[in-house]
Amino acid sequence: MWRSAIGWSLAVALCVSTANAQESPWELRVLPGEEDWVLSDAQGLNDAGDVVGVYAPDRYDRTRAVLWRDGTWIDLGATIGEPEGTLTSWASTIDGAGRVGGSVTTKLFSDPTSRTTATVWDTVAGSWTDLHPPGPDYVQSTIYAGNDVGQLVGIVVPEGGAAAQPYVWDLTTGTGRVLPTPDGFMEATGSAISNTGWVSGSAGNYVPGQLETYLFHAVIWGPDGSVRDLHAEVAAVLPDIQSSFAGAIEEDGRVFGLARTDPVWWNETNQHYLWVWTEAGGVEVLDTGGTRMPNGGGSNGRLAVGTVGVIGPDTVQPAVWVDGSLHVLPGMTGFGNHTCRAVNSRGVIVGDAVFSGGTWWWQGSRAFIAEPRTDADYDGDALLDAWELQGYTHDNGAQVDLFG
């Protein structure tokens, strides 16, 4: 499955200690780039280890879509091509055939006349395709994620100030379609798509500019376009929440999601929860909240990735949940906040690390990759066996059960 975290990235809050800590099962390192780049950020990867994301050579608001492959980096627009007049570009996801999904714009995002166009770069054929839906009806189209059977998911925004609508592209048939926004909501977003064509995301209502009014429900769409609101099922288990979001969705039907108690996600009093949903089992809470804010960046079936830590300079740590149990990865020297954004089926994780003293990735960051030290082919056994011996503990001293 294509791995991407765009559309449901949050920062997080949880204190974890590493009593009896041995060497971490994952080793973090910075992906290649130029020293004078303002920033770089890894957003997705495939099972071959190709990584995609963005870099900014001189200004944080003029990003370029980038591919990391075989120990080097490639500017996709400069190497393969892009629409004439492109000012910024973004790569969100890559599949096993080397097709990269993302978007480009000819103006800065702060410009109200900016137009964003969904774009695919084929890194094998050396070609690119403008996927903006035909006709003048949409001012924005953006790809967030994809699967390994040629389907992409993201949003389109109609002209006239209308709200975002979820959209699915099919590269095999060359077609696209809008997914229905659930009744009673003003907008919806598609965040991930499984190889079986199921889409996960959220639907929301809000008053523009008033953050305290932003409320969202976790939603899934079937291959036939049917829509299901999961919020009531999440709230039945977590009655204090106000919003829920569906993130990674697996071929077996599992949906990994987030829930929060406050519309303003960075408020210190906000409680965030990581959960998983199945048709047979309903909602299971993977992390119990409190002052915690799990950030689901993706899943390969047993792993969910994200961050933990209070929002602020040098306070956010990279985190992995294995079968629902939390592990905090050691950060890299010279960097403060770390965010895990995606994981592939081999257990390789990518994300970004902010330079020490900063809070947000756009203030100065570097893309990183975290590869398992053992079990490089990741059948799961060697990595999890090593973890079982590690003895990680939560801040309250309770032993973490790495096998649920």
Coordinates of N, CA, C and O in Angstrom, one line a residue, residues 251-312:
E251 N -6.2 -3.6 4.3 CA -7.0 -4.5 3.5 C -7.9 -5.4 4.2 O -9.0 -5.9 3.7
D252 N -7.6 -5.7 5.5 CA -8.5 -6.6 6.3 C -9.6 -5.8 6.9 O -10.4 -6.3 7.7
G253 N -9.7 -4.5 6.6 CA -10.8 -3.7 7.1 C -10.5 -2.9 8.4 O -11.4 -2.1 8.8
R254 N -9.4 -3.0 9.0 CA -9.0 -2.3 10.1 C -8.8 -0.8 9.8 O -8.2 -0.5 8.8
V255 N -9.3 0.1 10.6 CA -9.2 1.5 10.5 C -8.5 2.1 11.7 O -8.9 1.8 12.8
F256 N -7.3 2.8 11.5 CA -6.7 3.4 12.6 C -7.1 4.9 12.6 O -7.1 5.5 11.6
G257 N -7.4 5.4 13.8 CA -7.9 6.8 13.9 C -7.5 7.5 15.1 O -6.8 7.0 16.0
L258 N -7.8 8.8 15.2 CA -7.6 9.7 16.3 C -8.9 10.2 16.8 O -9.9 10.3 16.1
A259 N -8.9 10.6 18.1 CA -10.0 11.3 18.7 C -9.5 12.4 19.6 O -8.4 12.2 20.2
R260 N -10.2 13.5 19.8 CA -9.7 14.5 20.7 C -10.9 15.2 21.4 O -12.1 15.1 20.9
T261 N -10.6 15.8 22.6 CA -11.7 16.3 23.4 C -11.9 17.8 23.2 O -12.8 18.4 23.7
D262 N -11.0 18.5 22.5 CA -11.1 19.9 22.3 C -10.9 20.2 20.8 O -10.0 19.7 20.1
P263 N -11.7 21.1 20.2 CA -11.6 21.5 18.8 C -10.2 22.1 18.5 O -9.8 21.9 17.4
V264 N -9.6 22.8 19.4 CA -8.3 23.4 19.2 C -7.3 22.4 19.6 O -7.0 22.2 20.8
W265 N -6.7 21.7 18.6 CA -5.9 20.5 18.9 C -4.6 20.8 19.7 O -4.2 19.9 20.4
W266 N -4.1 22.0 19.7 CA -2.8 22.2 20.5 C -3.0 22.7 21.9 O -2.1 22.9 22.6
N267 N -4.3 22.9 22.3 CA -4.5 23.3 23.7 C -3.9 22.2 24.7 O -4.1 21.0 24.5
E268 N -3.3 22.7 25.7 CA -2.6 21.8 26.7 C -3.6 20.9 27.4 O -3.3 19.8 27.8
T269 N -4.9 21.3 27.5 CA -5.9 20.5 28.2 C -6.5 19.5 27.3 O -7.3 18.6 27.8
N270 N -6.2 19.6 26.0 CA -6.8 18.6 25.1 C -6.3 17.2 25.3 O -5.1 17.0 25.6
Q271 N -7.2 16.3 25.3 CA -6.8 14.9 25.4 C -7.0 14.2 24.1 O -8.1 14.3 23.4
H272 N -6.0 13.5 23.6 CA -6.1 12.8 22.3 C -6.0 11.3 22.6 O -5.3 10.8 23.5
Y273 N -6.6 10.5 21.7 CA -6.6 9.1 21.8 C -6.3 8.5 20.4 O -6.8 9.0 19.4
L274 N -5.6 7.4 20.4 CA -5.4 6.5 19.2 C -6.3 5.3 19.3 O -6.4 4.7 20.4
W275 N -7.1 5.0 18.3 CA -8.0 3.9 18.3 C -8.0 3.1 17.0 O -7.5 3.6 16.0
V276 N -8.5 1.9 17.1 CA -8.6 1.0 15.9 C -10.0 0.5 15.8 O -10.6 0.2 16.9
W277 N -10.6 0.4 14.6 CA -11.9 0.0 14.4 C -12.0 -1.2 13.5 O -11.2 -1.2 12.5
T278 N -12.8 -2.2 13.8 CA -13.1 -3.3 12.8 C -14.6 -3.5 12.8 O -15.3 -3.2 13.8
E279 N -15.1 -4.1 11.7 CA -16.5 -4.4 11.6 C -16.9 -5.3 12.7 O -18.0 -5.2 13.3
A280 N -16.1 -6.4 13.0 CA -16.5 -7.4 13.9 C -16.3 -6.9 15.4 O -17.1 -7.2 16.2
G281 N -15.2 -6.2 15.6 CA -14.9 -5.9 17.0 C -15.2 -4.5 17.5 O -15.1 -4.1 18.6
G282 N -15.6 -3.6 16.5 CA -15.9 -2.2 16.9 C -14.7 -1.4 17.2 O -13.6 -1.7 16.6
V283 N -14.7 -0.5 18.1 CA -13.6 0.4 18.5 C -12.8 -0.1 19.7 O -13.4 -0.5 20.7
E284 N -11.5 -0.2 19.5 CA -10.6 -0.5 20.6 C -9.7 0.6 20.8 O -9.0 1.1 19.8
V285 N -9.5 1.1 22.0 CA -8.6 2.2 22.3 C -7.2 1.7 22.4 O -6.9 0.8 23.2
L286 N -6.3 2.3 21.6 CA -4.9 1.8 21.7 C -4.0 2.6 22.7 O -3.0 2.2 23.2
D287 N -4.4 3.9 22.9 CA -3.7 4.7 23.8 C -4.8 5.5 24.6 O -5.7 6.0 24.0
T288 N -4.6 5.6 25.9 CA -5.7 5.9 26.8 C -5.8 7.4 27.1 O -6.6 7.8 28.0
G289 N -5.1 8.3 26.4 CA -5.4 9.7 26.5 C -4.7 10.4 27.7 O -3.5 10.3 27.8
G290 N -5.5 11.0 28.5 CA -4.9 11.8 29.6 C -4.4 13.1 28.9 O -5.1 13.8 28.2
T291 N -3.1 13.4 29.1 CA -2.5 14.6 28.3 C -1.9 14.1 27.1 O -1.0 14.8 26.5
R292 N -2.2 12.9 26.6 CA -1.5 12.3 25.5 C -2.2 12.7 24.2 O -3.4 12.8 24.1
M293 N -1.4 12.8 23.1 CA -1.9 13.1 21.8 C -1.3 12.2 20.8 O -0.3 12.6 20.1
P294 N -1.7 10.9 20.6 CA -1.1 10.1 19.6 C -1.4 10.7 18.2 O -2.4 11.2 17.9
N295 N -0.4 10.5 17.3 CA -0.5 11.0 15.9 C -0.3 9.8 15.0 O 0.8 9.2 14.9
G296 N -1.4 9.3 14.4 CA -1.3 8.1 13.5 C -0.7 8.5 12.2 O -1.4 9.3 11.4
G297 N 0.4 8.1 11.8 CA 1.0 8.4 10.6 C 0.9 7.3 9.5 O 1.2 7.5 8.4
G298 N 0.4 6.2 9.9 CA 0.3 5.1 9.0 C 0.4 3.7 9.7 O 0.7 3.7 10.9
S299 N 0.1 2.7 9.0 CA 0.2 1.4 9.6 C 0.5 0.3 8.5 O 0.0 0.5 7.4
N300 N 1.2 -0.7 8.9 CA 1.4 -1.8 8.0 C 0.7 -3.0 8.5 O 1.1 -4.2 8.2
G301 N -0.3 -2.9 9.4 CA -1.0 -4.0 9.9 C -0.8 -4.1 11.4 O -1.7 -4.3 12.2
R302 N 0.5 -4.1 11.8 CA 0.8 -4.2 13.3 C 1.4 -2.9 13.8 O 1.4 -2.7 15.0
L303 N 1.8 -2.0 13.0 CA 2.5 -0.8 13.4 C 1.6 0.4 13.1 O 1.1 0.5 12.0
A304 N 1.5 1.3 14.0 CA 1.0 2.7 13.8 C 2.1 3.6 14.3 O 2.8 3.4 15.3
V305 N 2.4 4.7 13.5 CA 3.5 5.6 13.9 C 3.0 7.0 14.1 O 1.9 7.4 13.6
G306 N 3.8 7.8 14.8 CA 3.4 9.2 15.0 C 4.4 9.9 15.9 O 5.6 9.7 15.8
T307 N 3.9 10.6 16.9 CA 4.7 11.4 17.8 C 4.1 11.4 19.2 O 2.9 11.2 19.3
V308 N 4.9 11.7 20.2 CA 4.5 12.0 21.5 C 5.2 13.2 22.1 O 6.4 13.4 21.8
G309 N 4.6 14.0 22.9 CA 5.3 15.2 23.5 C 4.4 16.4 23.5 O 3.6 16.6 22.6
V310 N 4.6 17.3 24.5 CA 3.9 18.5 24.6 C 4.3 19.4 23.5 O 5.5 19.5 23.2
I311 N 3.4 20.2 22.9 CA 3.8 21.1 21.8 C 4.7 22.2 22.3 O 4.4 22.9 23.3
G312 N 5.8 22.4 21.6 CA 6.8 23.4 22.0 C 8.2 23.0 21.5 O 8.3 21.9 20.8

